[in-house]
XYZ file of N, CA and C in Angstrom:
828
model
N 0.840 -1.185 0.000
C 0.000 0.000 0.000
C 0.875 1.235 0.000
N 0.512 2.203 -0.838
C 1.208 3.480 -0.851
C 0.482 4.470 0.052
N 1.209 5.040 1.016
C 0.666 6.033 1.950
C 1.246 7.398 1.620
N 0.418 8.416 1.728
C 0.879 9.778 1.521
C 0.686 10.616 2.767
N 1.738 11.281 3.214
C 1.654 12.196 4.348
C 1.705 13.630 3.838
N 0.784 14.446 4.331
C 0.744 15.874 3.988
C 1.219 16.670 5.193
N 2.306 17.402 5.015
C 2.817 18.270 6.080
C 2.472 19.713 5.710
N 1.772 20.410 6.616
C 1.223 21.726 6.318
C 1.696 22.775 7.315
N 1.543 24.033 6.908
C 1.651 25.162 7.829
C 0.322 25.906 7.752
N -0.686 25.365 8.420
C -2.022 25.962 8.369
C -2.028 27.314 9.067
N -2.838 28.227 8.539
C -3.048 29.535 9.158
C -4.356 29.495 9.946
N -4.865 30.668 10.339
C -6.178 30.707 10.993
C -7.273 31.098 10.008
N -7.039 30.819 8.704
C -8.005 31.076 7.649
C -8.396 29.746 7.000
N -9.538 29.161 7.351
C -9.918 27.861 6.806
C -9.998 27.814 5.283
N -10.462 28.883 4.647
C -10.565 28.876 3.186
C -9.192 28.740 2.546
N -8.234 29.462 3.072
C -6.859 29.373 2.589
C -6.290 27.977 2.824
N -6.576 27.414 3.991
C -6.045 26.094 4.314
C -6.640 25.004 3.434
N -7.910 25.149 3.057
C -8.537 24.171 2.174
C -7.830 24.131 0.826
N -7.486 25.281 0.303
C -6.783 25.324 -0.985
C -5.469 24.544 -0.904
N -4.691 24.805 0.151
C -3.413 24.119 0.298
C -3.570 22.633 0.551
N -4.544 22.272 1.400
C -4.754 20.867 1.722
C -5.193 20.086 0.489
N -6.123 20.629 -0.281
C -6.592 19.934 -1.489
C -5.455 19.730 -2.476
N -4.649 20.755 -2.680
C -3.535 20.632 -3.621
C -2.564 19.540 -3.175
N -2.292 19.462 -1.877
C -1.362 18.460 -1.361
C -1.946 17.052 -1.437
N -3.228 16.918 -1.123
C -3.881 15.609 -1.219
C -3.877 15.123 -2.663
N -4.175 16.017 -3.594
C -4.155 15.655 -5.019
C -2.755 15.245 -5.445
N -1.742 15.980 -4.989
C -0.359 15.625 -5.314
C -0.022 14.217 -4.833
N -0.410 13.904 -3.594
C -0.140 12.568 -3.062
C -0.865 11.503 -3.873
N -2.131 11.761 -4.197
C -2.918 10.798 -4.967
C -2.316 10.578 -6.352
N -1.875 11.650 -6.982
C -1.315 11.527 -8.328
C 0.055 10.854 -8.326
N 0.645 10.748 -7.143
C 1.882 9.973 -6.995
C 1.609 8.550 -6.513
N 0.344 8.146 -6.562
C -0.009 6.761 -6.316
C -0.526 6.434 -4.943
N -0.613 7.414 -4.045
C -1.048 7.124 -2.677
C -2.496 6.641 -2.660
N -2.731 5.561 -1.932
C -4.080 5.011 -1.758
C -4.715 5.499 -0.465
N -3.888 5.832 0.494
C -4.310 6.398 1.773
C -3.488 7.652 2.005
N -4.160 8.800 2.158
C -3.475 10.079 2.356
C -3.897 10.631 3.709
N -2.957 11.263 4.410
C -3.234 11.776 5.746
C -2.791 13.220 5.856
N -3.650 14.070 6.439
C -3.309 15.462 6.727
C -3.122 15.625 8.239
N -2.554 16.736 8.686
C -2.254 16.888 10.119
C -3.427 17.329 10.977
N -3.161 17.409 12.264
C -4.116 17.958 13.235
C -4.487 19.388 12.839
N -5.700 19.801 13.178
C -6.236 21.135 12.879
C -5.860 21.607 11.470
N -6.147 20.741 10.514
C -5.911 21.075 9.115
C -6.611 22.376 8.741
N -7.781 22.621 9.314
C -8.587 23.767 8.886
C -8.219 25.089 9.546
N -7.623 25.050 10.751
C -7.401 26.318 11.452
C -6.443 26.133 12.623
N -5.287 26.759 12.546
C -4.366 26.821 13.679
C -4.485 28.215 14.279
N -5.012 28.280 15.498
C -5.287 29.593 16.104
C -5.159 29.518 17.614
N -4.647 30.581 18.205
C -4.593 30.703 19.655
C -5.666 31.666 20.172
N -6.530 32.164 19.281
C -7.520 33.173 19.646
C -8.920 32.582 19.643
N -9.571 32.577 20.798
C -10.956 32.107 20.865
C -11.868 32.994 20.028
N -11.600 34.274 20.019
C -12.427 35.182 19.219
C -12.346 34.811 17.741
N -11.130 34.598 17.255
C -10.949 34.235 15.851
C -11.600 32.879 15.549
N -11.445 31.929 16.457
C -12.056 30.620 16.248
C -13.574 30.728 16.163
N -14.159 31.539 17.019
C -15.613 31.714 16.976
C -16.071 32.371 15.675
N -15.205 33.176 15.082
C -15.530 33.826 13.813
C -15.501 32.848 12.640
N -14.527 31.948 12.624
C -14.281 31.167 11.399
C -14.657 29.699 11.491
N -14.779 29.131 12.696
C -15.095 27.712 12.795
C -16.584 27.471 12.547
N -16.891 26.241 12.107
C -18.257 25.868 11.756
C -18.660 24.587 12.477
N -19.950 24.296 12.494
C -20.423 22.983 12.884
C -20.006 21.980 11.817
N -19.919 20.702 12.201
C -19.479 19.687 11.240
C -20.278 19.744 9.942
N -21.594 19.835 10.030
C -22.429 19.779 8.834
C -22.262 20.989 7.925
N -21.666 22.056 8.445
C -21.477 23.270 7.660
C -20.028 23.508 7.243
N -19.114 22.644 7.692
C -17.688 22.924 7.512
C -17.262 22.731 6.051
N -16.746 23.780 5.449
C -16.369 23.751 4.036
C -15.101 22.933 3.805
N -14.211 22.901 4.789
C -12.986 22.113 4.623
C -13.330 20.624 4.571
N -14.199 20.196 5.470
C -14.639 18.801 5.451
C -15.310 18.469 4.121
N -16.215 19.300 3.687
C -16.920 19.044 2.434
C -15.952 19.008 1.248
N -15.034 19.961 1.214
C -14.082 20.029 0.104
C -13.155 18.830 0.041
N -12.685 18.376 1.201
C -11.772 17.244 1.214
C -12.504 15.931 0.950
N -13.762 15.840 1.354
C -14.558 14.657 0.992
C -14.719 14.580 -0.523
N -14.985 15.707 -1.149
C -15.105 15.748 -2.605
C -13.797 15.336 -3.273
N -12.682 15.784 -2.731
C -11.376 15.446 -3.301
C -11.098 13.962 -3.187
N -11.393 13.366 -2.021
C -11.183 11.934 -1.831
C -12.005 11.137 -2.842
N -13.257 11.524 -3.028
C -14.122 10.815 -3.974
C -13.628 10.983 -5.410
N -13.207 12.187 -5.752
C -12.738 12.445 -7.120
C -11.489 11.641 -7.449
N -10.637 11.437 -6.466
C -9.388 10.706 -6.687
C -9.505 9.233 -6.317
N -10.612 8.838 -5.708
C -10.803 7.440 -5.348
C -9.831 6.941 -4.302
N -9.529 7.797 -3.320
C -8.563 7.443 -2.267
C -9.235 7.464 -0.903
N -8.647 6.767 0.044
C -8.991 6.926 1.451
C -8.199 8.118 1.983
N -8.844 8.906 2.809
C -8.234 10.134 3.316
C -8.482 10.269 4.812
N -7.409 10.387 5.570
C -7.550 10.758 6.977
C -7.360 12.260 7.083
N -8.454 12.977 7.399
C -8.320 14.394 7.730
C -7.885 14.415 9.180
N -6.617 14.701 9.406
C -6.005 14.521 10.728
C -6.866 15.024 11.850
N -7.322 16.259 11.747
C -8.418 16.738 12.584
C -8.880 18.080 12.063
N -10.108 18.407 12.429
C -10.694 19.718 12.182
C -11.156 20.285 13.510
N -10.918 21.564 13.718
C -11.498 22.272 14.863
C -12.908 22.665 14.466
N -13.897 22.237 15.262
C -15.295 22.434 14.897
C -16.102 22.970 16.077
N -17.106 23.750 15.762
C -18.084 24.119 16.778
C -18.976 22.917 17.066
N -19.551 22.898 18.274
C -20.399 21.774 18.672
C -21.827 22.186 19.004
N -22.044 23.452 19.275
C -23.348 23.899 19.731
C -23.598 23.637 21.201
N -22.578 23.127 21.916
C -22.732 22.860 23.349
C -22.868 24.171 24.123
N -23.622 24.152 25.226
C -23.828 25.379 26.001
C -22.538 26.010 26.527
N -21.508 25.188 26.805
C -20.278 25.768 27.363
C -19.423 26.447 26.296
N -19.815 26.342 25.026
C -19.131 27.065 23.962
C -17.839 26.449 23.490
N -17.472 25.298 24.049
C -16.210 24.686 23.628
C -16.330 24.015 22.263
N -15.187 23.922 21.589
C -15.108 23.288 20.286
C -14.771 21.807 20.481
N -14.618 21.103 19.355
C -14.163 19.727 19.385
C -13.020 19.592 18.393
N -12.049 18.738 18.715
C -10.899 18.463 17.850
C -11.137 17.069 17.265
N -11.660 17.019 16.033
C -12.205 15.768 15.488
C -11.458 15.304 14.243
N -11.040 14.042 14.278
C -10.390 13.391 13.143
C -11.440 12.652 12.326
N -11.297 12.689 10.992
C -12.232 12.028 10.090
C -11.488 11.063 9.175
N -11.997 9.847 9.063
C -11.500 8.913 8.066
C -12.530 8.872 6.945
N -12.104 9.281 5.739
C -12.985 9.385 4.586
C -12.714 8.210 3.651
N -13.761 7.491 3.278
C -13.626 6.361 2.364
C -13.447 6.857 0.926
N -13.112 5.930 0.034
C -12.795 6.292 -1.347
C -13.997 6.831 -2.114
N -15.205 6.646 -1.596
C -16.389 7.220 -2.242
C -16.787 8.569 -1.638
N -15.974 9.063 -0.714
C -16.229 10.365 -0.092
C -17.075 10.308 1.163
N -17.535 9.130 1.547
C -18.340 9.009 2.764
C -17.438 9.039 4.005
N -18.034 9.390 5.143
C -17.290 9.402 6.396
C -17.323 7.993 6.983
N -16.160 7.328 7.012
C -16.075 5.958 7.519
C -15.945 5.920 9.035
N -15.315 6.954 9.622
C -15.135 6.977 11.076
C -14.797 8.392 11.526
N -15.174 8.676 12.781
C -14.827 9.936 13.437
C -14.173 9.615 14.768
N -13.213 10.471 15.154
C -12.602 10.318 16.479
C -12.400 11.698 17.074
N -12.902 11.911 18.288
C -12.693 13.163 19.017
C -11.522 12.989 19.982
N -10.570 13.883 19.893
C -9.363 13.814 20.723
C -9.733 13.676 22.194
N -9.170 12.661 22.839
C -9.509 12.346 24.229
C -8.650 13.129 25.214
N -7.357 13.186 24.980
C -6.425 13.791 25.945
C -6.125 15.231 25.552
N -6.441 16.151 26.445
C -6.268 17.569 26.186
C -4.859 18.039 26.548
N -4.318 18.916 25.697
C -2.958 19.409 25.856
C -2.952 20.559 26.865
N -2.926 20.217 28.139
C -2.880 21.203 29.224
C -1.501 21.133 29.864
N -0.591 21.989 29.419
C 0.804 21.903 29.856
C 1.388 23.295 30.011
N 2.465 23.378 30.805
C 3.260 24.596 30.926
C 4.682 24.249 30.530
N 5.094 24.693 29.344
C 6.417 24.342 28.824
C 7.492 25.291 29.345
N 7.107 26.534 29.613
C 8.054 27.527 30.134
C 7.247 28.696 30.666
N 7.930 29.711 31.172
C 7.239 30.901 31.665
C 6.471 31.602 30.537
N 6.952 31.435 29.296
C 6.363 32.147 28.167
C 5.500 31.271 27.262
N 5.436 29.983 27.539
C 4.694 29.092 26.646
C 3.888 28.085 27.456
N 2.577 28.231 27.405
C 1.691 27.293 28.086
C 0.442 27.097 27.232
N -0.223 25.960 27.431
C -1.413 25.621 26.662
C -2.463 25.047 27.601
N -3.712 25.415 27.372
C -4.834 24.855 28.116
C -5.919 24.470 27.109
N -5.668 23.384 26.419
C -6.586 22.973 25.357
C -7.992 22.729 25.893
N -8.083 22.249 27.130
C -9.397 21.932 27.690
C -10.256 23.181 27.912
N -9.634 24.379 27.947
C -10.433 25.599 28.058
C -11.285 25.816 26.813
N -10.743 25.446 25.657
C -11.436 25.715 24.410
C -12.047 24.502 23.737
N -11.607 23.309 24.143
C -12.034 22.088 23.460
C -12.602 21.074 24.449
N -13.649 20.424 24.016
C -14.294 19.380 24.804
C -13.650 18.039 24.461
N -13.138 17.287 25.455
C -12.488 16.009 25.145
C -13.479 14.945 24.714
N -13.017 14.047 23.845
C -13.810 12.890 23.478
C -13.790 11.855 24.590
N -14.604 10.828 24.428
C -14.750 9.808 25.465
C -14.471 8.392 24.965
N -14.297 8.199 23.654
C -14.227 6.855 23.103
C -13.020 6.677 22.186
N -12.379 5.497 22.306
C -11.370 5.089 21.335
C -12.083 4.638 20.065
N -11.404 4.777 18.918
C -12.024 4.423 17.643
C -11.069 3.559 16.829
N -11.591 2.407 16.402
C -10.882 1.505 15.496
C -11.736 1.362 14.252
N -11.194 1.719 13.099
C -11.937 1.678 11.842
C -11.457 0.520 10.986
N -12.395 -0.226 10.416
C -12.044 -1.299 9.491
C -11.942 -0.734 8.079
N -10.844 -1.043 7.392
C -10.588 -0.527 6.049
C -10.010 -1.644 5.180
N -9.911 -1.431 3.870
C -9.278 -2.427 3.006
C -7.807 -2.682 3.346
N -7.200 -1.769 4.108
C -5.793 -1.889 4.465
C -5.597 -2.582 5.815
N -6.690 -2.899 6.493
C -6.630 -3.454 7.847
C -7.205 -2.464 8.842
N -7.214 -2.857 10.120
C -7.747 -1.994 11.153
C -6.887 -0.764 11.372
N -7.523 0.405 11.417
C -6.807 1.663 11.658
C -7.296 2.250 12.975
N -6.385 2.427 13.921
C -6.681 3.081 15.183
C -6.435 4.569 15.047
N -7.394 5.374 15.484
C -7.326 6.822 15.293
C -6.993 7.527 16.613
N -5.932 8.306 16.612
C -5.556 9.122 17.765
C -5.138 10.496 17.267
N -4.892 11.427 18.186
C -4.485 12.784 17.817
C -3.446 13.300 18.807
N -2.320 13.718 18.323
C -1.304 14.521 19.007
C -1.011 14.105 20.456
N -1.541 14.839 21.437
C -1.189 14.610 22.847
C -1.580 13.221 23.331
N -2.490 12.551 22.627
C -2.785 11.148 22.935
C -1.509 10.314 22.946
N -0.530 10.727 22.164
C 0.717 9.990 22.007
C 1.382 9.652 23.335
N 1.115 10.453 24.362
C 1.774 10.257 25.653
C 1.036 9.271 26.567
N 0.013 8.625 26.053
C -0.794 7.728 26.873
C -0.793 6.327 26.248
N 0.220 5.520 26.594
C 0.432 4.248 25.876
C -0.704 3.253 26.013
N -1.494 3.341 27.086
C -2.583 2.372 27.248
C -3.575 2.460 26.106
N -3.790 3.647 25.547
C -4.713 3.814 24.425
C -4.222 3.017 23.222
N -2.924 3.091 22.965
C -2.340 2.420 21.799
C -2.333 0.900 21.979
N -2.042 0.459 23.176
C -2.076 -0.981 23.447
C -3.489 -1.528 23.244
N -4.473 -0.786 23.720
C -5.853 -1.212 23.572
C -6.253 -1.288 22.098
N -5.885 -0.294 21.303
C -6.206 -0.300 19.883
C -5.549 -1.488 19.176
N -4.289 -1.758 19.525
C -3.596 -2.885 18.903
C -4.242 -4.209 19.286
N -4.601 -4.361 20.543
C -5.214 -5.603 20.987
C -6.585 -5.825 20.359
N -7.250 -4.728 19.989
C -8.564 -4.849 19.352
C -8.481 -5.038 17.843
N -7.257 -5.009 17.302
C -7.108 -5.326 15.887
C -6.435 -4.282 15.024
N -5.977 -3.172 15.580
C -5.308 -2.153 14.762
C -3.985 -2.688 14.219
N -3.759 -2.458 12.939
C -2.464 -2.725 12.325
C -1.756 -1.424 11.957
N -2.543 -0.369 11.844
C -2.042 0.975 11.567
C -2.637 1.898 12.614
N -1.817 2.801 13.156
C -2.337 3.806 14.078
C -1.938 5.175 13.555
N -2.907 6.080 13.504
C -2.660 7.415 12.988
C -2.498 8.400 14.143
N -1.516 9.291 14.006
C -1.238 10.289 15.046
C -1.014 11.651 14.393
N -2.050 12.238 13.793
C -1.907 13.589 13.249
C -1.648 14.576 14.382
N -0.768 15.539 14.126
C -0.312 16.374 15.240
C -0.018 17.802 14.829
N 0.036 18.661 15.857
C 0.567 20.016 15.752
C 1.476 20.188 16.972
N 2.564 19.455 16.989
C 3.442 19.377 18.158
C 4.206 20.682 18.356
N 4.232 21.163 19.589
C 5.028 22.349 19.912
C 6.511 22.041 19.710
N 7.282 23.066 19.411
C 8.700 22.837 19.098
C 9.514 22.279 20.270
N 9.360 22.810 21.493
C 10.193 22.256 22.585
C 9.949 20.771 22.830
N 8.673 20.375 22.874
C 8.373 18.955 23.107
C 8.633 18.132 21.865
N 8.468 18.725 20.695
C 8.768 18.005 19.460
C 10.226 17.628 19.371
N 11.085 18.590 19.651
C 12.529 18.332 19.597
C 12.933 17.259 20.600
N 12.334 17.300 21.785
C 12.737 16.379 22.851
C 12.111 14.992 22.727
N 10.839 14.930 22.282
C 10.077 13.695 22.481
C 9.392 13.097 21.255
N 9.172 13.866 20.206
C 8.334 13.420 19.093
C 8.776 12.073 18.514
N 9.994 12.008 17.995
C 10.463 10.769 17.366
C 10.524 9.622 18.365
N 10.996 9.903 19.572
C 11.126 8.860 20.586
C 9.775 8.235 20.898
N 8.760 9.071 21.086
C 7.444 8.553 21.430
C 6.799 7.808 20.265
N 6.960 8.324 19.042
C 6.410 7.617 17.882
C 7.025 6.228 17.760
N 8.322 6.148 17.912
C 8.993 4.847 17.796
C 8.589 3.921 18.939
N 8.435 4.491 20.130
C 8.011 3.666 21.269
C 6.625 3.085 21.042
N 5.672 3.916 20.558
C 4.322 3.410 20.322
C 4.335 2.326 19.238
N 5.172 2.478 18.228
C 5.268 1.462 17.184
C 5.810 0.146 17.748
N 6.861 0.233 18.528
C 7.494 -0.967 19.094
C 6.549 -1.664 20.061
N 5.886 -0.882 20.918
C 4.999 -1.462 21.929
C 3.796 -2.178 21.318
N 3.309 -1.644 20.205
C 2.085 -2.197 19.620
C 2.346 -3.123 18.444
N 3.522 -3.041 17.840
C 3.773 -3.776 16.612
C 2.938 -3.262 15.460
N 2.607 -1.984 15.464
C 1.798 -1.356 14.418
C 2.638 -0.410 13.560
N 2.155 -0.141 12.347
C 2.676 1.000 11.604
C 2.109 2.266 12.226
N 2.955 3.261 12.401
C 2.546 4.567 12.909
C 2.624 5.567 11.761
N 1.503 6.221 11.467
C 1.438 7.247 10.433
C 1.133 8.569 11.113
N 2.089 9.491 11.054
C 2.006 10.706 11.874
C 2.254 11.963 11.033
N 1.209 12.486 10.365
C 1.333 13.739 9.631
C 1.283 14.925 10.597
N 2.085 15.945 10.333
C 2.224 17.014 11.333
C 2.170 18.404 10.705
N 1.776 19.356 11.531
C 1.921 20.769 11.200
C 3.391 21.163 11.393
N 3.818 22.199 10.642
C 5.206 22.631 10.754
C 5.326 24.138 10.546
N 6.343 24.741 11.160
C 6.692 26.128 10.880
C 5.963 27.144 11.734
N 5.942 28.405 11.263
C 5.274 29.504 11.934
C 3.927 29.748 11.244
N 2.866 29.745 12.030
C 1.520 29.751 11.487
C 0.943 31.158 11.466
N 0.716 31.661 10.277
C 0.184 33.011 10.065
C -1.146 33.178 10.787
N -1.318 34.312 11.443
C -2.527 34.519 12.239
C -3.048 35.944 12.088
N -4.369 36.061 11.896
C -5.023 37.361 11.905
C -5.140 37.871 13.330
N -5.357 36.945 14.271
C -5.523 37.308 15.682
C -4.817 36.278 16.552
N -4.373 36.725 17.731
C -3.714 35.818 18.670
C -2.227 35.684 18.398
N -1.575 34.927 19.251
C -0.140 34.688 19.105
C 0.131 33.766 17.929
N 1.286 33.935 17.317
C 1.707 33.056 16.231
C 2.239 31.759 16.829
N 1.680 30.636 16.413
C 2.151 29.337 16.894
C 3.316 28.847 16.052
N 4.199 28.092 16.686
C 5.328 27.483 16.007
C 5.291 25.981 16.282
N 5.298 25.178 15.214
C 5.205 23.730 15.388
C 6.426 23.029 14.817
N 6.579 21.765 15.240
C 7.820 21.029 15.037
C 7.950 20.376 13.664
N 6.861 19.930 13.075
C 6.965 19.224 11.797
C 7.428 17.784 11.969
N 8.294 17.341 11.061
C 8.847 15.981 11.074
C 7.747 14.911 11.046
N 6.813 15.084 10.084
C 5.843 14.018 9.832
C 6.610 12.721 9.578
N 6.092 11.622 10.152
C 6.843 10.363 10.075
C 5.950 9.176 9.781
N 6.555 8.184 9.125
C 6.029 6.830 9.069
C 7.041 5.952 9.790
N 6.548 5.190 10.781
C 7.418 4.329 11.583
C 6.926 2.890 11.427
N 7.856 1.975 11.231
C 7.506 0.574 11.030
C 7.153 -0.095 12.352
N 6.523 -1.282 12.296
C 6.202 -2.008 13.537
C 7.437 -2.406 14.346
N 8.598 -2.360 13.731
C 9.845 -2.672 14.431
C 10.512 -1.421 14.989
N 9.869 -0.260 14.799
C 10.391 0.986 15.351
C 11.338 1.743 14.450
N 11.388 1.378 13.174
C 12.285 2.067 12.242
C 11.580 3.277 11.628
N 12.253 4.414 11.553
C 11.707 5.590 10.887
C 11.901 5.401 9.381
N 10.796 5.199 8.675
C 10.847 4.941 7.240
C 10.734 6.219 6.428
N 10.113 7.253 7.008
C 9.916 8.527 6.322
C 9.929 9.639 7.345
N 10.648 10.720 7.043
C 10.698 11.906 7.907
C 10.686 13.116 6.979
N 9.642 13.942 7.072
C 9.486 15.074 6.162
C 10.175 16.346 6.650
N 11.015 16.232 7.682
C 11.774 17.381 8.200
C 10.819 18.522 8.570
N 11.164 19.771 8.232
C 10.379 20.878 8.796
C 9.817 21.856 7.766
N 9.658 21.409 6.517
C 9.061 22.259 5.494
C 7.727 21.685 5.039
N 6.774 22.534 4.634
C 5.512 22.009 4.090
C 5.799 21.195 2.828
N 5.348 19.963 2.794
C 5.615 19.109 1.647
C 4.755 17.852 1.743
N 4.853 17.024 0.724
C 4.132 15.756 0.657
C 5.137 14.635 0.507
N 4.903 13.539 1.222
C 5.745 12.354 1.092
C 4.884 11.134 0.841
N 5.322 10.270 -0.062
C 4.603 9.034 -0.380
C 5.553 7.864 -0.195
N 5.070 6.838 0.493
C 5.920 5.684 0.802
C 5.082 4.413 0.771
N 5.672 3.329 0.259
C 5.003 2.029 0.247
C 5.245 1.329 1.572
N 4.172 0.824 2.187
C 4.309 0.035 3.402
C 3.678 -1.341 3.181
N 4.181 -2.319 3.909
C 3.698 -3.700 3.823
C 3.079 -4.070 5.167
N 1.741 -4.119 5.206
C 1.047 -4.354 6.469
C 1.334 -5.763 7.017
N 1.810 -6.680 6.162
C 2.176 -8.020 6.636
C 3.296 -7.967 7.680
N 4.052 -6.865 7.674
C 5.148 -6.734 8.644
C 4.630 -6.610 10.078
N 3.354 -6.261 10.244
C 2.770 -6.195 11.587
C 2.805 -7.577 12.231
N 2.311 -8.583 11.535
C 2.323 -9.941 12.082
C 3.736 -10.446 12.278
N 4.639 -10.066 11.391
C 6.030 -10.497 11.520
C 6.655 -9.926 12.787
N 6.415 -8.631 13.047
C 6.987 -8.002 14.238
C 6.392 -8.598 15.506
N 5.092 -8.817 15.509
C 4.452 -9.380 16.696
C 4.848 -10.835 16.911
N 5.188 -11.523 15.824
C 5.664 -12.891 15.976
C 7.032 -12.957 16.632
N 7.848 -11.942 16.383
C 9.193 -11.904 16.969
C 9.147 -11.491 18.436
N 8.356 -10.440 18.715
C 8.202 -9.968 20.098
C 6.711 -9.752 20.336
N 6.002 -10.758 20.880
C 4.542 -10.683 20.991
C 4.040 -9.982 22.242
N 4.748 -8.975 22.721
C 4.407 -8.367 24.014
C 3.010 -7.763 24.026
N 2.552 -7.220 22.874
C 1.234 -6.595 22.862
C 0.119 -7.617 23.069
N 0.428 -8.879 22.825
C -0.568 -9.938 22.978
C -0.477 -10.631 24.328
N 0.483 -10.185 25.141
C 0.714 -10.827 26.435
C 0.365 -9.861 27.559
N -0.471 -10.314 28.489
C -0.828 -9.504 29.645
C -0.463 -10.271 30.930
N 0.061 -9.562 31.886
C 0.429 -10.180 33.165
C -0.371 -9.521 34.280
N -0.656 -10.313 35.298
C -1.323 -9.781 36.497
C -0.222 -9.419 37.494
N -0.148 -8.138 37.826
C 0.869 -7.672 38.784
C 0.166 -7.329 40.078
N 0.540 -7.998 41.115
C -0.119 -7.807 42.414
C 0.594 -6.751 43.261
N -0.136 -6.226 44.224
C 0.413 -5.289 45.211
C 0.832 -3.960 44.597
N 0.164 -3.555 43.550
C 0.443 -2.236 42.977
C -0.783 -1.346 43.184
């Protein structure tokens, strides 16, 4: 199977981001990709609640979702829209960070709402409280596809290995981790954690990422790490897109999942540990 990763520098203008995302998805498809993946918050990277309230839409009204569904159908590809920031209509006014798996006919095959919120203090000058603006999801999602089971996660989920073990035990052979990783944590932890999740689960890890400095009409300018990666079930980095917006296409062999688990079947083995 040929996989395509789209690495973007999304702004806080969804219309602008749709143009770039569609062009990149088409490029990947025309290079043979059967499954294409875009990063977290493909539609809008913003630190301003005011700006988000101006430009974000409900799922049924979102033009980025509609446009990318049309593109997937036109090219006959499966497409993971890494995530979209969407309004929910909930009384508390919070948004949702939702990943979509689009089938080759343009239908929505699966949705996943990010479970773990990025509430961290990286330094005196850099902190995030994702839970202030976004409502966390409650359910893990495993989607059945022609390529095998795909477990859907988003960004900060990466730090919670129990989620990945559970997805693998339920049948995932591929796990997606679209992200907008901050630069300090990206430099320190991104590759290490991706490789760890691959080794622990014996899955292919597909991790499309945001990169660079994100243009903003309002709010602070965000800076993300990039380095979209494909990691094998044995923990090898097969593709690294470095830190520029670009598209990468790579052939993967899902049969290697069973081979890796046959060599080290830890994901299939559970022990009862007492007195903990």
